[in-house]
PDB file of C-alpha atoms and ligand atoms in Angstrom:
ATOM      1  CA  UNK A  40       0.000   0.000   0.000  1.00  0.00           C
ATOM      2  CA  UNK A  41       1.398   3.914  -0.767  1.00  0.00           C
ATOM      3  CA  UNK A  42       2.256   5.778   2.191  1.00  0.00           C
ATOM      4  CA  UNK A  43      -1.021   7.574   2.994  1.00  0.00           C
ATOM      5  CA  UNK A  44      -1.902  11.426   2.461  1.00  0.00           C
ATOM      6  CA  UNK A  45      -3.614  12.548   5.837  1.00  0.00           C
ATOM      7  CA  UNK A  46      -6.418  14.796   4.196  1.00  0.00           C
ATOM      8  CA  UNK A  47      -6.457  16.671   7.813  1.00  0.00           C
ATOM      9  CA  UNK A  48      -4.631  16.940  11.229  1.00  0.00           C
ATOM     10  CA  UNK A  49      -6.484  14.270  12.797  1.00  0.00           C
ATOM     11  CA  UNK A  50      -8.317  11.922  10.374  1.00  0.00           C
ATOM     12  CA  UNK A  51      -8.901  10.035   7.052  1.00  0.00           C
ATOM     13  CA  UNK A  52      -5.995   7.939   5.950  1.00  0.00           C
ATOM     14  CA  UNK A  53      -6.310   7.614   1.798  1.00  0.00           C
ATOM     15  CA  UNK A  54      -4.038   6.375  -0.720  1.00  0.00           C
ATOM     16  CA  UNK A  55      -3.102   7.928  -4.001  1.00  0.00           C
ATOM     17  CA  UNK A  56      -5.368  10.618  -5.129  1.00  0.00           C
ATOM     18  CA  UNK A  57      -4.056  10.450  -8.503  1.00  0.00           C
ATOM     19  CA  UNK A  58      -3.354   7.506 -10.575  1.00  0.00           C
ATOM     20  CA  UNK A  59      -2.190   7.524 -14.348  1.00  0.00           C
ATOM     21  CA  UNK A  60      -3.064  10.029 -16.447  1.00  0.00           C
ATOM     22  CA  UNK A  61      -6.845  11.138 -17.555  1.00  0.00           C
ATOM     23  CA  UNK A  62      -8.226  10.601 -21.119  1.00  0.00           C
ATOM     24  CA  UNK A  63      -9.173  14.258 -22.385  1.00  0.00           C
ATOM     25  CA  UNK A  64     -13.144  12.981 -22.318  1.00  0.00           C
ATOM     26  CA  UNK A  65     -12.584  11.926 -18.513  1.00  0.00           C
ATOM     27  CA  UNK A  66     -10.832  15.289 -17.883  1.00  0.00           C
ATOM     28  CA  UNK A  67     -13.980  16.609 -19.296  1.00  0.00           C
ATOM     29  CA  UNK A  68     -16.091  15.488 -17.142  1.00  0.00           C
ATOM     30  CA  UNK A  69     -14.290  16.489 -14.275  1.00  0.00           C
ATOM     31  CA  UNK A  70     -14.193  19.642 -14.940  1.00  0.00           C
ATOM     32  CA  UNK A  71     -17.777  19.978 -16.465  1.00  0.00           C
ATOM     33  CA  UNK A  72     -19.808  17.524 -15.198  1.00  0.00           C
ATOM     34  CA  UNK A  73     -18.763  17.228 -11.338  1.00  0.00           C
ATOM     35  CA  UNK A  74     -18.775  20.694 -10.728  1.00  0.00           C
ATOM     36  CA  UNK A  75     -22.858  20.571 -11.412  1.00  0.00           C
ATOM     37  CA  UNK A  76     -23.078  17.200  -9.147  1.00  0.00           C
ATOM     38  CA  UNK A  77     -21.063  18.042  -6.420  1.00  0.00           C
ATOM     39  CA  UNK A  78     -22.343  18.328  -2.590  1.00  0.00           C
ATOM     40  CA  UNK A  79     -21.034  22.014  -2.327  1.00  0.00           C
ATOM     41  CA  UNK A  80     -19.839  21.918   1.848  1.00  0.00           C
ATOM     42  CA  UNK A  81     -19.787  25.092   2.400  1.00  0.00           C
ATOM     43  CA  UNK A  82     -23.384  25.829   2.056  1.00  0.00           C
ATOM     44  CA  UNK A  83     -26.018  24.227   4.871  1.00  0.00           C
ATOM     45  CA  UNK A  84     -27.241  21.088   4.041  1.00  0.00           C
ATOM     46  CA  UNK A  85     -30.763  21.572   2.851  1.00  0.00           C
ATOM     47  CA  UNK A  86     -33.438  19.923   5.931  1.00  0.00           C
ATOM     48  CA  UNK A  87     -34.972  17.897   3.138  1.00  0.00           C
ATOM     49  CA  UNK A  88     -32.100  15.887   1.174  1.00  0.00           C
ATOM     50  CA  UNK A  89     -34.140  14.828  -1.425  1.00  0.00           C
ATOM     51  CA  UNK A  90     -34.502  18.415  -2.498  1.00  0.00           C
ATOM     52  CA  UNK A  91     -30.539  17.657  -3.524  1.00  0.00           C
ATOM     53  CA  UNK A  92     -31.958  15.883  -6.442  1.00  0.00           C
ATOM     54  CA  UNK A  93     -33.613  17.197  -9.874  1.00  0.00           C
ATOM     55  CA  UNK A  94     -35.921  13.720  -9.584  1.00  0.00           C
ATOM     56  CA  UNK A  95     -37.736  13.318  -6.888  1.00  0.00           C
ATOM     57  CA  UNK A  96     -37.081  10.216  -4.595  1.00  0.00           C
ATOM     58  CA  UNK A  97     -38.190   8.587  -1.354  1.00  0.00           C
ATOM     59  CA  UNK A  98     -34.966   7.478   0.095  1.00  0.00           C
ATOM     60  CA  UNK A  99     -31.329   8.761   0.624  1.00  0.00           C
ATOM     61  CA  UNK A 100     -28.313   5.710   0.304  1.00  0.00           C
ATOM     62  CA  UNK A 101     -24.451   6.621   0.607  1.00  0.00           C
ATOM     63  CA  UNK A 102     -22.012   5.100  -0.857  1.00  0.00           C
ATOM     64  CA  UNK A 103     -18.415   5.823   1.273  1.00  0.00           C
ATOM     65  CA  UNK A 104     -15.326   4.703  -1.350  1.00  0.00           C
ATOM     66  CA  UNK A 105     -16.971   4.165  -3.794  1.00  0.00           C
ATOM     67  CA  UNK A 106     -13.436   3.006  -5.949  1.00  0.00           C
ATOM     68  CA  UNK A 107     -14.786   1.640  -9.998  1.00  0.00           C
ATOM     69  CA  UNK A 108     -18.003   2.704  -9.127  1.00  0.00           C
ATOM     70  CA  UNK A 109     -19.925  -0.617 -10.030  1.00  0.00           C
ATOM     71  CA  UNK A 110     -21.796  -0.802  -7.395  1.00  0.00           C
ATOM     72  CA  UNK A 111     -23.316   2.718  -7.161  1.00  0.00           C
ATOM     73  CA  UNK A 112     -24.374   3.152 -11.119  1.00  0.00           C
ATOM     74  CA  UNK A 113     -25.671  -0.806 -10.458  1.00  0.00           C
ATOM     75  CA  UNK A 114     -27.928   0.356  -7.433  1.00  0.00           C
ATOM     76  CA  UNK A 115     -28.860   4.126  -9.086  1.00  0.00           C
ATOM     77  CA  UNK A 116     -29.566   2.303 -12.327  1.00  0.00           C
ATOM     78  CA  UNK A 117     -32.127   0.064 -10.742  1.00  0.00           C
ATOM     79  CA  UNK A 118     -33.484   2.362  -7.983  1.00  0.00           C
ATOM     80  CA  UNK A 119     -34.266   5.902  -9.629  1.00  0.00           C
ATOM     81  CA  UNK A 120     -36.956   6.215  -6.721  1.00  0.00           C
ATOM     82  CA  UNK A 121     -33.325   6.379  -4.315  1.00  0.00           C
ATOM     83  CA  UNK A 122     -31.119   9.381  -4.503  1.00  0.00           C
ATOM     84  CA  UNK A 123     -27.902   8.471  -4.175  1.00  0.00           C
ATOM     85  CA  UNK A 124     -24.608  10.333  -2.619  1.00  0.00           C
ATOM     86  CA  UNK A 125     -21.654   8.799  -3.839  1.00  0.00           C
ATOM     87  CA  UNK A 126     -17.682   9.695  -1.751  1.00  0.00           C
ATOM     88  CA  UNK A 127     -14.403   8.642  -3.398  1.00  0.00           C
ATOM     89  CA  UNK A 128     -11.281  11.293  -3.073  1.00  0.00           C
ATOM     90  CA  UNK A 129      -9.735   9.358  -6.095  1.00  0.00           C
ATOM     91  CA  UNK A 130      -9.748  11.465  -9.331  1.00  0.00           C
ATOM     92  CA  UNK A 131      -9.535   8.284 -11.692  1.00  0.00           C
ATOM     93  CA  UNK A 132     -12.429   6.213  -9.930  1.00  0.00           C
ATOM     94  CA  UNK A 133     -14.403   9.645  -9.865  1.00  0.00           C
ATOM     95  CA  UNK A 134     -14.095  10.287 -13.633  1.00  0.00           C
ATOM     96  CA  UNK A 135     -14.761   6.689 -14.620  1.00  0.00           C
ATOM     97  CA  UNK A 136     -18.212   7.085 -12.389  1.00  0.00           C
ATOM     98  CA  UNK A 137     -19.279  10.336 -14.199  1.00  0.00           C
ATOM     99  CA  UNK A 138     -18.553   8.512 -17.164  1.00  0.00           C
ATOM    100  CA  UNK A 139     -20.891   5.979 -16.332  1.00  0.00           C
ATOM    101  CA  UNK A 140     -23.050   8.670 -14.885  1.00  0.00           C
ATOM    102  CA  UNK A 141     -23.547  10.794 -18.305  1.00  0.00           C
ATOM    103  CA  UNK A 142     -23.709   7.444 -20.547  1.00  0.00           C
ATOM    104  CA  UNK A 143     -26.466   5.954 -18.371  1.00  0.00           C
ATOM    105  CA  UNK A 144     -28.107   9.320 -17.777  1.00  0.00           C
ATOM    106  CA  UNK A 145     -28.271   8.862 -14.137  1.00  0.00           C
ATOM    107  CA  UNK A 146     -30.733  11.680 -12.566  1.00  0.00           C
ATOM    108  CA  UNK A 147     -30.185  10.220  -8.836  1.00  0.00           C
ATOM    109  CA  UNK A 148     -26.802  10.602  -7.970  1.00  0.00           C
ATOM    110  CA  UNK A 149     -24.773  13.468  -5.996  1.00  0.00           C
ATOM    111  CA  UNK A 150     -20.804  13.182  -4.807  1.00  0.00           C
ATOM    112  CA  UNK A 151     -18.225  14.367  -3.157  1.00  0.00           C
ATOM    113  CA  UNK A 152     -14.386  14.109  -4.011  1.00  0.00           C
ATOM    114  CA  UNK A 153     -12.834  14.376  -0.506  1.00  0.00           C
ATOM    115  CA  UNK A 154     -12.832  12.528   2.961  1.00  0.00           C
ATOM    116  CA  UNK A 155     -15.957  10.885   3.620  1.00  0.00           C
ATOM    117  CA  UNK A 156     -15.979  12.293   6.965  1.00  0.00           C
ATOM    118  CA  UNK A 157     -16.565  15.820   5.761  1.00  0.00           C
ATOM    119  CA  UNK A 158     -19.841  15.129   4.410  1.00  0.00           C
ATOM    120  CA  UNK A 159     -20.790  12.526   7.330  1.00  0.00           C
ATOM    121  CA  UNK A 160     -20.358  16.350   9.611  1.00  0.00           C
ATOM    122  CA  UNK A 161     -22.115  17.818   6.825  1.00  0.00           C
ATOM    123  CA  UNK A 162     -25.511  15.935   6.717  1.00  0.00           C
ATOM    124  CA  UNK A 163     -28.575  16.566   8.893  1.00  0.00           C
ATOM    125  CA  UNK A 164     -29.449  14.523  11.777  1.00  0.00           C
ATOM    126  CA  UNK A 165     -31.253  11.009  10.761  1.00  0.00           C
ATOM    127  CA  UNK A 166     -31.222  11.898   7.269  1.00  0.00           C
ATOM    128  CA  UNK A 167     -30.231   9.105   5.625  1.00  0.00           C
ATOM    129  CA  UNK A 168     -31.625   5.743   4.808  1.00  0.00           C
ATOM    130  CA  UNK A 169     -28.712   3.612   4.527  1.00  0.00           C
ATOM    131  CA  UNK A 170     -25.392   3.616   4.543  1.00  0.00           C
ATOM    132  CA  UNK A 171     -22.395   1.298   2.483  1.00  0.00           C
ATOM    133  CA  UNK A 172     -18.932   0.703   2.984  1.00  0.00           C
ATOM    134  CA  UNK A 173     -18.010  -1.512   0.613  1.00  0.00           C
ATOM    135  CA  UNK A 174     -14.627  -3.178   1.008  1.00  0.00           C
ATOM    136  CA  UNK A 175     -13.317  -0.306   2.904  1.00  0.00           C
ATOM    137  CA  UNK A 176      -9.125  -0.061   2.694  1.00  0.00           C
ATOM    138  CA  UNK A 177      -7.867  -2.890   5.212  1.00  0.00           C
ATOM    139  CA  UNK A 178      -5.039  -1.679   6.761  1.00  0.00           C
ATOM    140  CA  UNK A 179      -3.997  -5.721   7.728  1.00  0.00           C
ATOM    141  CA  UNK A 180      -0.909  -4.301  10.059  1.00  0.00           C
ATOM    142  CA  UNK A 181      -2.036  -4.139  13.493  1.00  0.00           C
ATOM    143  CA  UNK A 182      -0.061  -0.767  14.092  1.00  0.00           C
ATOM    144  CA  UNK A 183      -2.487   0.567  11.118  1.00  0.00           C
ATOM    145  CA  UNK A 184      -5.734  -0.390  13.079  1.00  0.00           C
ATOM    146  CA  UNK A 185      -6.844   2.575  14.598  1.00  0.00           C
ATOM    147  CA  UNK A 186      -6.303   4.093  10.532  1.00  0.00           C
ATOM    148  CA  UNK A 187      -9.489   1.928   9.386  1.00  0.00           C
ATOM    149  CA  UNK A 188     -12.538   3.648   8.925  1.00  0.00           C
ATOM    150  CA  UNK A 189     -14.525   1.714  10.853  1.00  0.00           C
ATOM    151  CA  UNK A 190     -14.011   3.854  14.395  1.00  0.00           C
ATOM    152  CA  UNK A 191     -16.040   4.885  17.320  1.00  0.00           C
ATOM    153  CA  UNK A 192     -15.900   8.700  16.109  1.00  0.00           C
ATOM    154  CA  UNK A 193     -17.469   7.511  12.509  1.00  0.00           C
ATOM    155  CA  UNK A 194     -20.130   5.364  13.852  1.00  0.00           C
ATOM    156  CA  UNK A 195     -21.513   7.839  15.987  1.00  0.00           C
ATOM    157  CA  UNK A 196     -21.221   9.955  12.849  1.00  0.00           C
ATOM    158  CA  UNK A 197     -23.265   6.739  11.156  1.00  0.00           C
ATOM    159  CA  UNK A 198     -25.497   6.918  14.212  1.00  0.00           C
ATOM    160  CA  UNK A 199     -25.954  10.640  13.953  1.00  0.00           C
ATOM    161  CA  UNK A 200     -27.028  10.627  10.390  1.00  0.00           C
ATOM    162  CA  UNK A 201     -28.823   7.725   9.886  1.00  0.00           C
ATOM    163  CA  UNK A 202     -32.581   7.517  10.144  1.00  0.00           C
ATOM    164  CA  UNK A 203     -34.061   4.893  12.720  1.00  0.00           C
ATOM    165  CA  UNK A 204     -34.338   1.865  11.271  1.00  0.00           C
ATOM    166  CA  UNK A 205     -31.384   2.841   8.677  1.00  0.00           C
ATOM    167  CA  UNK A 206     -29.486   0.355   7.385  1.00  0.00           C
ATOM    168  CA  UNK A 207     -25.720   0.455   7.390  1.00  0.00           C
ATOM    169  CA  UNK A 208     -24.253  -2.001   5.220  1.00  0.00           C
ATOM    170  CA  UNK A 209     -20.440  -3.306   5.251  1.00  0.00           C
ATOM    171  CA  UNK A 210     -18.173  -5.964   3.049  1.00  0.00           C
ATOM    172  CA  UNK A 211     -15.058  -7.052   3.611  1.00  0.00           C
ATOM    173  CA  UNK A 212     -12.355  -9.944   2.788  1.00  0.00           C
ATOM    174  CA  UNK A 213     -10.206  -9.014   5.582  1.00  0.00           C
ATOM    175  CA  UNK A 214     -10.826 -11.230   8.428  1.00  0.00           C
ATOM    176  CA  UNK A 215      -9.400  -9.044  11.183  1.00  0.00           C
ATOM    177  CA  UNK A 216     -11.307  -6.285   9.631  1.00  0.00           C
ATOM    178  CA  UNK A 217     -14.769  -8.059   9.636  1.00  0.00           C
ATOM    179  CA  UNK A 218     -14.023  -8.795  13.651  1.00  0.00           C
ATOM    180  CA  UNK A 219     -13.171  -5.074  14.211  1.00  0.00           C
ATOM    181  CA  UNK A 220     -15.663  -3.592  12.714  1.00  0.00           C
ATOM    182  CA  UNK A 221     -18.388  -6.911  14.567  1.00  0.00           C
ATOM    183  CA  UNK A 222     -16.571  -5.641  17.702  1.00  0.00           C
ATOM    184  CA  UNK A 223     -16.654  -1.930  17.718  1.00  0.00           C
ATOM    185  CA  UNK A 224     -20.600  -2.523  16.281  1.00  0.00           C
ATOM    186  CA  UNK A 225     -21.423  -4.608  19.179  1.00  0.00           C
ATOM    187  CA  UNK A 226     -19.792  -1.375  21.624  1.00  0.00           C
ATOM    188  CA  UNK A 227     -21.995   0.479  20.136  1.00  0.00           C
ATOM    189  CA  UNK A 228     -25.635   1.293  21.622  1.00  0.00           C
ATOM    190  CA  UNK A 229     -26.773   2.895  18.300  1.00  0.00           C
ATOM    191  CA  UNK A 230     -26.178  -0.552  15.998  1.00  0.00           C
ATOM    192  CA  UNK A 231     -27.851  -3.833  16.305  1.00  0.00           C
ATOM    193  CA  UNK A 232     -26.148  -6.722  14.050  1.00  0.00           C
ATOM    194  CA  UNK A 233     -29.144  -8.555  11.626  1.00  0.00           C
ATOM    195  CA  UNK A 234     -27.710 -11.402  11.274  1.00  0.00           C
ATOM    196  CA  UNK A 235     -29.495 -14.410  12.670  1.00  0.00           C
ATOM    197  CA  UNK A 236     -27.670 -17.136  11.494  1.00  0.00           C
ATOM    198  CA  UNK A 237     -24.680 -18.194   9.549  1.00  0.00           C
ATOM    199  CA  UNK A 238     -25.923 -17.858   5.785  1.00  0.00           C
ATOM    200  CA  UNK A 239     -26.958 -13.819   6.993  1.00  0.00           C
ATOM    201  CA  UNK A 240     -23.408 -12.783   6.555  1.00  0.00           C
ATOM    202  CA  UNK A 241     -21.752 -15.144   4.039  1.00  0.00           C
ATOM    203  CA  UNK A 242     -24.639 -14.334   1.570  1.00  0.00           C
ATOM    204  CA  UNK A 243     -23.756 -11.157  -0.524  1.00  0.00           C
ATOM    205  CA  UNK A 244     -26.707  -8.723   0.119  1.00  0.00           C
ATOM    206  CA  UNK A 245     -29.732  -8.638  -1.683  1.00  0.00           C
ATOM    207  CA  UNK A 246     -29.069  -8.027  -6.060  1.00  0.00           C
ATOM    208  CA  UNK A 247     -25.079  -7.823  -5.259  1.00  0.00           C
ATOM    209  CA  UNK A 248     -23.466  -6.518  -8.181  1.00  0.00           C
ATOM    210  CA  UNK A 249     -20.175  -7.388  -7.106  1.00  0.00           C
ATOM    211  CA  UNK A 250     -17.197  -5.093  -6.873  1.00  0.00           C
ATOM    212  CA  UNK A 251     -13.926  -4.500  -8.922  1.00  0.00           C
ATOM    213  CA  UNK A 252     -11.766  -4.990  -5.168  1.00  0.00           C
ATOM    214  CA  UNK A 253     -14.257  -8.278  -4.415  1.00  0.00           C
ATOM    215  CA  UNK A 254     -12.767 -10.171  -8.005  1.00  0.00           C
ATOM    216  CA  UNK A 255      -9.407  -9.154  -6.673  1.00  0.00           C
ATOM    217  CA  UNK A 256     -10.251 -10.958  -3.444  1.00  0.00           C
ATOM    218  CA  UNK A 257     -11.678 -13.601  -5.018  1.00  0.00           C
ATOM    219  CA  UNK A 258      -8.631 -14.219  -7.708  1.00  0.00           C
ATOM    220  CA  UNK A 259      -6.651 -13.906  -4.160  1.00  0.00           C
ATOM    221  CA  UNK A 260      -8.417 -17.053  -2.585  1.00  0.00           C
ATOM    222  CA  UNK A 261      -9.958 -14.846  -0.067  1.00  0.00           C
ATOM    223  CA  UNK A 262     -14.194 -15.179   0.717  1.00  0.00           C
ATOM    224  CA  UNK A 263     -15.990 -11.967   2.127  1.00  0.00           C
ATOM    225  CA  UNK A 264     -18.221 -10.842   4.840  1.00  0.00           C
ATOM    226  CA  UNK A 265     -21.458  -9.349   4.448  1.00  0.00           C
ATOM    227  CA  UNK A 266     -22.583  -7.442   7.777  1.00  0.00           C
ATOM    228  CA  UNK A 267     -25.645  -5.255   7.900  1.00  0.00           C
ATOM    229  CA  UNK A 268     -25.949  -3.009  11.238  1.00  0.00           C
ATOM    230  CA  UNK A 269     -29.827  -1.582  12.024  1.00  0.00           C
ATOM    231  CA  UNK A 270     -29.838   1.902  13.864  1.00  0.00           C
ATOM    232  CA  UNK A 271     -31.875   1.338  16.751  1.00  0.00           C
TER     233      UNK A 271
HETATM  234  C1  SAM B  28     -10.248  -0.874  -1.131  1.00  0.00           C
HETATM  235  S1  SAM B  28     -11.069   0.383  -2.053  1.00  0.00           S
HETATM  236  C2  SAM B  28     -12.686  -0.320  -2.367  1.00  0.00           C
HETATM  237  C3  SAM B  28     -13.405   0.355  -3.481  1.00  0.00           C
HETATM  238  C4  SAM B  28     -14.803  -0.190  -3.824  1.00  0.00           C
HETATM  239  N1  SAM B  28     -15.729   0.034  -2.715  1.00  0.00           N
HETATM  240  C5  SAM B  28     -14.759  -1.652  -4.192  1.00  0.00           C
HETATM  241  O1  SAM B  28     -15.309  -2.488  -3.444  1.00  0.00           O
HETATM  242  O2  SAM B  28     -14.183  -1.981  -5.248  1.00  0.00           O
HETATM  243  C6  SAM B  28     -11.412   1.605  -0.805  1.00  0.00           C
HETATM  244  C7  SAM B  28     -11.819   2.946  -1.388  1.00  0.00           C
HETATM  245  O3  SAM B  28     -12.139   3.832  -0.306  1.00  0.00           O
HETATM  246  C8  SAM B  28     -11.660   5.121  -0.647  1.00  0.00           C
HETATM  247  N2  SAM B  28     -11.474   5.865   0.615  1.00  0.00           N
HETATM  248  C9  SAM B  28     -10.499   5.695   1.537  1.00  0.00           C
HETATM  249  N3  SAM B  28     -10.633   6.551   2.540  1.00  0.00           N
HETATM  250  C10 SAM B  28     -11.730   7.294   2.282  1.00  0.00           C
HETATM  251  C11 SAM B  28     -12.375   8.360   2.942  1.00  0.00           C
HETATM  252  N4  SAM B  28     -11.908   8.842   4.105  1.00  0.00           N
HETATM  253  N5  SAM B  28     -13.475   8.897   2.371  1.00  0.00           N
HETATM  254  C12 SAM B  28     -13.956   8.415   1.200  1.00  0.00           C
HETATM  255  N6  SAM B  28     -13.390   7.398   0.528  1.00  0.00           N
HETATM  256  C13 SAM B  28     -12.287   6.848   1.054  1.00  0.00           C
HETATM  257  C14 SAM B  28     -10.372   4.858  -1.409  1.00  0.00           C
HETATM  258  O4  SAM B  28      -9.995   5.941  -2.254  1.00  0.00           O
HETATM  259  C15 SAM B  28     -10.735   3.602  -2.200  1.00  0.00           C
HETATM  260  O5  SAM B  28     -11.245   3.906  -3.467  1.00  0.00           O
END
């Protein structure tokens, strides 16, 4: 893994921003496209988040990392009735989504190019339907623990946002991640775990597209965990 970029004193370990260099038509459309689908931080959050979108829908889902992108045009492909907030601070995996974005003319979908955490501060209380951290970066080296995303500080953020009854939904292929993140869940007085047997979290959720890090696990020999938290 590169050596991280902290995006502020405190928090959010990322890797590269930047990978190789942008075609001119994915340059494009980060100059001309995210600009108009961008969460813009610096204003208030609107009370009503569906307002956020020029469709109107029902529910609000976040996507945090959302890396190729798969699963967030999959989900806002098949659920226009969802408005959909995608977070990813890397510029290639953010211009192949608004790619995807302009070729499937998604109406439903809103992002944000920096730490996560920003917008988490950013959104009204119980906002938010459901949450999904999708293969979240691992950080496998013990000493790198307290880096993972997964942390008492972001799930009272979770806890904060998240409507009653919100879903929070999280996938992983690390083992000692999937234990940290069952631990510091179970801490928690805001999360109850679904599960009720077995098959709950080795099943992939409910019309899993699959995503681009899950093949590499799976070329890798490793299986995954599928854990879905309720806010109580
Ligand atoms: C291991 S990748 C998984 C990507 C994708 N969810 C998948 O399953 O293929 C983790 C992603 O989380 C992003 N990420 C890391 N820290 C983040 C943060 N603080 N806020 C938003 N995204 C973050 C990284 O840029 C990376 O794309």
């Amino acid at each position: 893994m590169t050596e991280p970029r902290r995006a502020r004193a405190t928090e959010a370990f990322f890797g590269r921003r930047k990978g190789k260099p942008l075609r001119e038509r994915q340059a494009a459309h980060l100059e001309h496209l995210l600009p108009s689908l961008r969460l813009d931080l610096a204003q208030p959050a609107p009370a009503e988040l569906t307002t956020l979108f020029p469709q109107p829908v029902k529910r609000i889902r976040l996507e945090i990392g959302f890396g190729g992108g798969e699963h967030l045009v999959h989900r806002a492909a098949e659920d226009p009735a969802t408005g959909f907030i995608g977070v990813e601070p890397f510029v290639n995996s953010m211009a192949k989504l608004l790619g995807q974005i302009e070729a499937r003319e998604l109406a439903n979908v809103r992002l944000y190019d920096d730490d996560a955490t920003q917008v988490l501060d950013w959104l009204p209380d119980a906002s938010v339907d459901h949450i999904d951290l999708l293969y979240p970066d691992p950080w496998p080296k013990r000493k790198h623990w307290k880096r993972r995303f997964v942390s008492k500080l972001n799930l009272d953020r979770f806890a904060r946002i998240l409507k009653p009854g919100g879903l929070f939904c999280f996938a992983s292929d690390i083992d000692t991640y999937v234990n940290w993140t069952l631990i510091h869940c179970r801490d928690h007085a805001a999360f109850e775990w679904t599960a009720e047997k077995a098959a709950d979290w080795l099943t992939p959720f409910a019309g899993w597209p699959s995503t681009r890090y899950e093949a590499k696990a799976r070329r890798e020999g490793r299986s995954s965990a599928y854990l879905t938290f309720r806010r109580v």
